[in-house]
């Protein structure tokens, strides 16, 4: 294994010199309050050793990163039947785009764009007794950390300005690909996005995708085939219309969120989380992407 400690310190130093840190998301009012100068990075290797730098213990809104976790839970419940409701192709479109949804009869391109995650939310609501509590317990269980929670103020803030998500949900509903009512589905979806976690917590949750479906406590959450497929979807769809660029620059499956977090992993080796709230024009963390490009270049480790 490379010397992660010294590599992380070099990366943190280099990104701190960047003057253009991107722009903090403001379409969800609550997110616009976050300090753009925050930067955290955390690595968890396969042996369970953590390496961290900067604001790695500070909680942030994981936003779309939660889509992978909702997918993981729904996939476990439905097995391959899930693909009758949502596709597995990259969209090449921004995360909140609607045009393909209309053209493709309300079946979203993949589970990691907003429309896809809204369908996954609907599936979870249909299958869970207490959807919000059960999903939270699922995430807490994987991390072995009961302090993980939703941020109600972020969920409320997003509901107030979630016009495009309402539009997507209504369109999907018109094609009969939502079984529950729009308000219930979006309430669940907004809560998933509002999950608040630090880099050090999030890296433990994503450990299962790096470690063949097993968490740090060695409980199994996913079989090998599902892990392979979720990682494939992260690689091809995890960064919206910048998935190609992320694979090109970084070379790892991963997922971003508009809260400025990015998770990425090298199967059977390590999992990494960065947090820098400023986004680029595609809605992905600017310095997070830069840091991860440096990480895979300096260590020579990527899936390619
Ligand atoms: N909650 C955000 C939304 O629905 C998630 C988007 C993101 O992180 N890319 O717009």
GROMACS .gro file of C-alpha atoms and ligand atoms in nm:
model
  314
    1UNK     CA    1   0.000   0.000   0.000
    2UNK     CA    2   0.123   0.353  -0.075
    3UNK     CA    3   0.204   0.601   0.199
    4UNK     CA    4  -0.146   0.748   0.219
    5UNK     CA    5  -0.055   0.976   0.506
    6UNK     CA    6   0.206   1.176   0.319
    7UNK     CA    7   0.008   1.164  -0.008
    8UNK     CA    8  -0.301   1.309   0.162
    9UNK     CA    9  -0.101   1.584   0.321
   10UNK     CA   10   0.049   1.678  -0.020
   11UNK     CA   11  -0.298   1.676  -0.179
   12UNK     CA   12  -0.451   1.890   0.098
   13UNK     CA   13  -0.165   2.138   0.060
   14UNK     CA   14  -0.200   2.155  -0.318
   15UNK     CA   15  -0.578   2.202  -0.325
   16UNK     CA   16  -0.558   2.469  -0.055
   17UNK     CA   17  -0.354   2.678  -0.301
   18UNK     CA   18  -0.640   2.678  -0.553
   19UNK     CA   19  -0.807   3.017  -0.571
   20UNK     CA   20  -1.113   2.902  -0.771
   21UNK     CA   21  -1.294   2.665  -0.536
   22UNK     CA   22  -1.613   2.640  -0.745
   23UNK     CA   23  -1.957   2.759  -0.635
   24UNK     CA   24  -2.158   2.632  -0.339
   25UNK     CA   25  -2.504   2.502  -0.445
   26UNK     CA   26  -2.769   2.763  -0.374
   27UNK     CA   27  -3.085   2.617  -0.531
   28UNK     CA   28  -3.139   2.438  -0.199
   29UNK     CA   29  -3.126   2.748   0.026
   30UNK     CA   30  -2.996   2.563   0.333
   31UNK     CA   31  -2.688   2.440   0.143
   32UNK     CA   32  -2.584   2.793   0.046
   33UNK     CA   33  -2.490   2.864   0.410
   34UNK     CA   34  -2.193   2.623   0.399
   35UNK     CA   35  -1.841   2.769   0.416
   36UNK     CA   36  -1.675   2.721   0.072
   37UNK     CA   37  -1.333   2.692   0.234
   38UNK     CA   38  -1.405   2.360   0.400
   39UNK     CA   39  -1.200   2.067   0.274
   40UNK     CA   40  -1.187   1.715   0.411
   41UNK     CA   41  -1.058   1.384   0.282
   42UNK     CA   42  -1.064   1.039   0.435
   43UNK     CA   43  -0.941   0.700   0.314
   44UNK     CA   44  -1.035   0.363   0.461
   45UNK     CA   45  -0.822   0.076   0.336
   46UNK     CA   46  -0.923  -0.288   0.318
   47UNK     CA   47  -0.760  -0.362   0.654
   48UNK     CA   48  -0.979  -0.103   0.823
   49UNK     CA   49  -0.711   0.163   0.867
   50UNK     CA   50  -0.831   0.523   0.828
   51UNK     CA   51  -0.623   0.811   0.692
   52UNK     CA   52  -0.770   1.159   0.711
   53UNK     CA   53  -0.692   1.527   0.655
   54UNK     CA   54  -0.865   1.860   0.702
   55UNK     CA   55  -1.234   1.882   0.793
   56UNK     CA   56  -1.284   1.506   0.769
   57UNK     CA   57  -1.482   1.487   1.094
   58UNK     CA   58  -1.729   1.761   1.005
   59UNK     CA   59  -2.075   1.655   0.889
   60UNK     CA   60  -2.211   1.770   0.555
   61UNK     CA   61  -2.522   1.700   0.347
   62UNK     CA   62  -2.450   1.387   0.143
   63UNK     CA   63  -2.730   1.467  -0.109
   64UNK     CA   64  -2.710   1.243  -0.419
   65UNK     CA   65  -2.452   1.013  -0.262
   66UNK     CA   66  -2.754   0.869  -0.078
   67UNK     CA   67  -2.886   0.742  -0.415
   68UNK     CA   68  -2.632   0.460  -0.407
   69UNK     CA   69  -2.748   0.353  -0.061
   70UNK     CA   70  -3.116   0.363  -0.154
   71UNK     CA   71  -3.034   0.161  -0.466
   72UNK     CA   72  -2.839  -0.091  -0.261
   73UNK     CA   73  -3.132  -0.143  -0.021
   74UNK     CA   74  -3.395  -0.162  -0.300
   75UNK     CA   75  -3.179  -0.398  -0.510
   76UNK     CA   76  -3.145  -0.633  -0.212
   77UNK     CA   77  -3.524  -0.633  -0.171
   78UNK     CA   78  -3.623  -0.678  -0.538
   79UNK     CA   79  -3.323  -0.852  -0.695
   80UNK     CA   80  -3.321  -0.823  -1.075
   81UNK     CA   81  -3.687  -0.718  -1.089
   82UNK     CA   82  -3.572  -0.368  -0.999
   83UNK     CA   83  -3.457  -0.316  -1.360
   84UNK     CA   84  -3.818  -0.331  -1.481
   85UNK     CA   85  -3.863   0.010  -1.315
   86UNK     CA   86  -3.530   0.187  -1.384
   87UNK     CA   87  -3.252   0.151  -1.645
   88UNK     CA   88  -2.873   0.120  -1.623
   89UNK     CA   89  -2.753   0.349  -1.902
   90UNK     CA   90  -2.572   0.679  -1.846
   91UNK     CA   91  -2.796   0.973  -1.929
   92UNK     CA   92  -2.536   1.221  -2.052
   93UNK     CA   93  -2.769   1.480  -1.900
   94UNK     CA   94  -2.761   1.693  -1.584
   95UNK     CA   95  -2.891   1.526  -1.266
   96UNK     CA   96  -3.230   1.699  -1.276
   97UNK     CA   97  -3.308   1.671  -1.648
   98UNK     CA   98  -3.657   1.576  -1.763
   99UNK     CA   99  -3.650   1.536  -2.142
  100UNK     CA  100  -3.534   1.171  -2.155
  101UNK     CA  101  -3.797   1.080  -1.900
  102UNK     CA  102  -4.072   1.196  -2.133
  103UNK     CA  103  -3.915   1.021  -2.433
  104UNK     CA  104  -3.864   0.695  -2.248
  105UNK     CA  105  -4.212   0.660  -2.098
  106UNK     CA  106  -4.131   0.744  -1.739
  107UNK     CA  107  -3.858   0.481  -1.698
  108UNK     CA  108  -3.553   0.678  -1.579
  109UNK     CA  109  -3.220   0.609  -1.749
  110UNK     CA  110  -3.047   0.498  -1.428
  111UNK     CA  111  -3.092   0.500  -1.047
  112UNK     CA  112  -2.831   0.771  -0.983
  113UNK     CA  113  -3.008   1.063  -1.152
  114UNK     CA  114  -3.288   1.233  -0.961
  115UNK     CA  115  -3.569   1.066  -1.161
  116UNK     CA  116  -3.416   0.722  -1.103
  117UNK     CA  117  -3.374   0.782  -0.731
  118UNK     CA  118  -3.736   0.895  -0.712
  119UNK     CA  119  -3.844   0.558  -0.856
  120UNK     CA  120  -3.610   0.377  -0.613
  121UNK     CA  121  -3.769   0.580  -0.330
  122UNK     CA  122  -4.112   0.462  -0.445
  123UNK     CA  123  -3.992   0.101  -0.440
  124UNK     CA  124  -3.857   0.137  -0.086
  125UNK     CA  125  -4.179   0.297   0.036
  126UNK     CA  126  -4.377   0.003  -0.106
  127UNK     CA  127  -4.153  -0.254   0.063
  128UNK     CA  128  -4.061  -0.102   0.400
  129UNK     CA  129  -4.288  -0.079   0.700
  130UNK     CA  130  -4.136   0.245   0.828
  131UNK     CA  131  -3.945   0.374   0.524
  132UNK     CA  132  -3.757   0.669   0.675
  133UNK     CA  133  -3.665   0.485   0.996
  134UNK     CA  134  -3.580   0.159   0.818
  135UNK     CA  135  -3.355   0.332   0.564
  136UNK     CA  136  -3.179   0.526   0.840
  137UNK     CA  137  -3.126   0.205   1.039
  138UNK     CA  138  -2.987   0.037   0.727
  139UNK     CA  139  -2.725   0.310   0.682
  140UNK     CA  140  -2.645   0.323   1.055
  141UNK     CA  141  -2.607  -0.056   1.061
  142UNK     CA  142  -2.357  -0.058   0.774
  143UNK     CA  143  -2.149   0.217   0.937
  144UNK     CA  144  -2.191   0.075   1.288
  145UNK     CA  145  -2.276   0.432   1.391
  146UNK     CA  146  -2.609   0.534   1.543
  147UNK     CA  147  -2.523   0.903   1.542
  148UNK     CA  148  -2.592   0.925   1.165
  149UNK     CA  149  -2.916   1.117   1.103
  150UNK     CA  150  -3.128   1.316   0.863
  151UNK     CA  151  -3.097   1.694   0.867
  152UNK     CA  152  -3.458   1.809   0.886
  153UNK     CA  153  -3.373   2.169   0.799
  154UNK     CA  154  -3.213   2.056   0.470
  155UNK     CA  155  -3.508   1.827   0.389
  156UNK     CA  156  -3.756   2.110   0.453
  157UNK     CA  157  -3.547   2.357   0.255
  158UNK     CA  158  -3.533   2.123  -0.043
  159UNK     CA  159  -3.906   2.058  -0.037
  160UNK     CA  160  -3.970   2.432  -0.066
  161UNK     CA  161  -3.761   2.468  -0.381
  162UNK     CA  162  -3.787   2.117  -0.528
  163UNK     CA  163  -3.990   2.219  -0.831
  164UNK     CA  164  -3.796   2.007  -1.081
  165UNK     CA  165  -3.821   1.701  -0.858
  166UNK     CA  166  -4.197   1.755  -0.831
  167UNK     CA  167  -4.208   1.784  -1.211
  168UNK     CA  168  -4.009   1.460  -1.252
  169UNK     CA  169  -4.220   1.272  -0.998
  170UNK     CA  170  -4.544   1.386  -1.161
  171UNK     CA  171  -4.419   1.287  -1.504
  172UNK     CA  172  -4.316   0.942  -1.380
  173UNK     CA  173  -4.652   0.908  -1.204
  174UNK     CA  174  -4.832   0.995  -1.529
  175UNK     CA  175  -4.658   0.694  -1.689
  176UNK     CA  176  -4.765   0.479  -1.393
  177UNK     CA  177  -4.408   0.415  -1.276
  178UNK     CA  178  -4.480   0.548  -0.923
  179UNK     CA  179  -4.709   0.336  -0.704
  180UNK     CA  180  -4.728   0.576  -0.409
  181UNK     CA  181  -4.836   0.938  -0.411
  182UNK     CA  182  -4.593   1.205  -0.522
  183UNK     CA  183  -4.582   1.387  -0.188
  184UNK     CA  184  -4.498   1.070   0.008
  185UNK     CA  185  -4.229   0.965  -0.240
  186UNK     CA  186  -4.063   1.307  -0.245
  187UNK     CA  187  -4.075   1.340   0.132
  188UNK     CA  188  -3.874   1.015   0.151
  189UNK     CA  189  -3.642   1.120  -0.134
  190UNK     CA  190  -3.568   1.461   0.027
  191UNK     CA  191  -3.493   1.292   0.359
  192UNK     CA  192  -3.249   1.049   0.197
  193UNK     CA  193  -3.069   1.345   0.034
  194UNK     CA  194  -3.059   1.527   0.368
  195UNK     CA  195  -2.854   1.256   0.541
  196UNK     CA  196  -2.571   1.428   0.720
  197UNK     CA  197  -2.234   1.255   0.753
  198UNK     CA  198  -1.864   1.331   0.779
  199UNK     CA  199  -1.600   1.195   0.541
  200UNK     CA  200  -1.495   0.952   0.815
  201UNK     CA  201  -1.850   0.819   0.856
  202UNK     CA  202  -1.926   0.800   0.486
  203UNK     CA  203  -1.614   0.606   0.404
  204UNK     CA  204  -1.733   0.335   0.647
  205UNK     CA  205  -2.070   0.310   0.472
  206UNK     CA  206  -1.912   0.276   0.128
  207UNK     CA  207  -1.669   0.015   0.261
  208UNK     CA  208  -1.929  -0.248   0.162
  209UNK     CA  209  -1.891  -0.161  -0.208
  210UNK     CA  210  -1.513  -0.193  -0.180
  211UNK     CA  211  -1.520  -0.505   0.038
  212UNK     CA  212  -1.739  -0.750  -0.156
  213UNK     CA  213  -2.060  -0.648   0.021
  214UNK     CA  214  -1.924  -0.688   0.376
  215UNK     CA  215  -1.913  -0.403   0.626
  216UNK     CA  216  -1.632  -0.333   0.874
  217UNK     CA  217  -1.809  -0.551   1.133
  218UNK     CA  218  -1.806  -0.828   0.868
  219UNK     CA  219  -2.183  -0.847   0.818
  220UNK     CA  220  -2.288  -0.909   0.459
  221UNK     CA  221  -2.518  -0.656   0.289
  222UNK     CA  222  -2.487  -0.745  -0.081
  223UNK     CA  223  -2.386  -1.047  -0.284
  224UNK     CA  224  -2.088  -1.021  -0.520
  225UNK     CA  225  -2.293  -0.982  -0.834
  226UNK     CA  226  -2.487  -0.689  -0.689
  227UNK     CA  227  -2.167  -0.519  -0.570
  228UNK     CA  228  -2.019  -0.557  -0.919
  229UNK     CA  229  -2.328  -0.407  -1.078
  230UNK     CA  230  -2.364  -0.117  -0.835
  231UNK     CA  231  -1.996  -0.030  -0.886
  232UNK     CA  232  -2.050  -0.045  -1.264
  233UNK     CA  233  -2.343   0.195  -1.234
  234UNK     CA  234  -2.135   0.430  -1.018
  235UNK     CA  235  -1.860   0.432  -1.282
  236UNK     CA  236  -2.094   0.499  -1.574
  237UNK     CA  237  -2.359   0.716  -1.405
  238UNK     CA  238  -2.217   0.850  -1.077
  239UNK     CA  239  -2.128   1.196  -1.207
  240UNK     CA  240  -2.417   1.273  -1.444
  241UNK     CA  241  -2.289   1.434  -1.763
  242UNK     CA  242  -1.937   1.429  -1.622
  243UNK     CA  243  -1.913   1.052  -1.567
  244UNK     CA  244  -1.678   1.017  -1.864
  245UNK     CA  245  -1.455   1.294  -1.735
  246UNK     CA  246  -1.440   1.138  -1.386
  247UNK     CA  247  -1.347   0.797  -1.528
  248UNK     CA  248  -1.089   0.969  -1.750
  249UNK     CA  249  -0.933   1.184  -1.476
  250UNK     CA  250  -0.975   0.962  -1.170
  251UNK     CA  251  -1.047   0.609  -1.294
  252UNK     CA  252  -1.260   0.486  -1.003
  253UNK     CA  253  -1.631   0.414  -0.957
  254UNK     CA  254  -1.782   0.684  -0.740
  255UNK     CA  255  -2.069   0.917  -0.665
  256UNK     CA  256  -2.101   1.290  -0.606
  257UNK     CA  257  -2.357   1.505  -0.428
  258UNK     CA  258  -2.440   1.876  -0.451
  259UNK     CA  259  -2.338   1.911  -0.085
  260UNK     CA  260  -1.981   1.888  -0.222
  261UNK     CA  261  -1.908   1.529  -0.120
  262UNK     CA  262  -1.759   1.264  -0.347
  263UNK     CA  263  -1.710   0.895  -0.266
  264UNK     CA  264  -1.490   0.671  -0.479
  265UNK     CA  265  -1.343   0.326  -0.435
  266UNK     CA  266  -1.096   0.076  -0.568
  267UNK     CA  267  -1.251  -0.270  -0.519
  268UNK     CA  268  -1.067  -0.480  -0.260
  269UNK     CA  269  -0.822  -0.198  -0.187
  270UNK     CA  270  -0.960   0.127  -0.047
  271UNK     CA  271  -1.251   0.364  -0.030
  272UNK     CA  272  -1.211   0.744  -0.025
  273UNK     CA  273  -1.439   1.039   0.051
  274UNK     CA  274  -1.367   1.404  -0.022
  275UNK     CA  275  -1.569   1.707   0.083
  276UNK     CA  276  -1.530   2.053  -0.065
  277UNK     CA  277  -1.859   2.244  -0.103
  278UNK     CA  278  -1.774   2.444  -0.417
  279UNK     CA  279  -1.913   2.280  -0.732
  280UNK     CA  280  -1.812   2.299  -1.096
  281UNK     CA  281  -2.065   2.375  -1.370
  282UNK     CA  282  -2.173   2.009  -1.383
  283UNK     CA  283  -2.266   2.005  -1.015
  284UNK     CA  284  -1.966   1.802  -0.896
  285UNK     CA  285  -1.721   1.919  -0.629
  286UNK     CA  286  -1.441   2.106  -0.805
  287UNK     CA  287  -1.162   2.048  -0.554
  288UNK     CA  288  -1.292   1.700  -0.471
  289UNK     CA  289  -1.242   1.591  -0.830
  290UNK     CA  290  -0.902   1.756  -0.838
  291UNK     CA  291  -0.796   1.583  -0.514
  292UNK     CA  292  -0.908   1.241  -0.641
  293UNK     CA  293  -0.726   1.288  -0.971
  294UNK     CA  294  -0.410   1.361  -0.772
  295UNK     CA  295  -0.471   1.060  -0.547
  296UNK     CA  296  -0.495   0.805  -0.829
  297UNK     CA  297  -0.208   0.967  -1.020
  298UNK     CA  298   0.025   0.983  -0.718
  299UNK     CA  299  -0.054   0.628  -0.600
  300UNK     CA  300  -0.079   0.475  -0.947
  301UNK     CA  301  -0.395   0.302  -0.823
  302UNK     CA  302  -0.715   0.294  -1.029
  303UNK     CA  303  -0.938   0.030  -1.183
  304UNK     CA  304  -0.755   0.074  -1.514
  305LIG     N1  305  -3.130   1.666  -0.344
  305LIG     C1  306  -3.069   1.710  -0.466
  305LIG     C2  307  -3.174   1.728  -0.574
  305LIG     O1  308  -3.269   1.650  -0.579
  305LIG     C3  309  -2.966   1.609  -0.506
  305LIG     C4  310  -2.891   1.649  -0.631
  305LIG     C5  311  -2.746   1.612  -0.628
  305LIG     O2  312  -2.684   1.591  -0.524
  305LIG     N2  313  -2.688   1.608  -0.745
  305LIG     O3  314  -3.166   1.816  -0.655
   0.00000   0.00000   0.00000
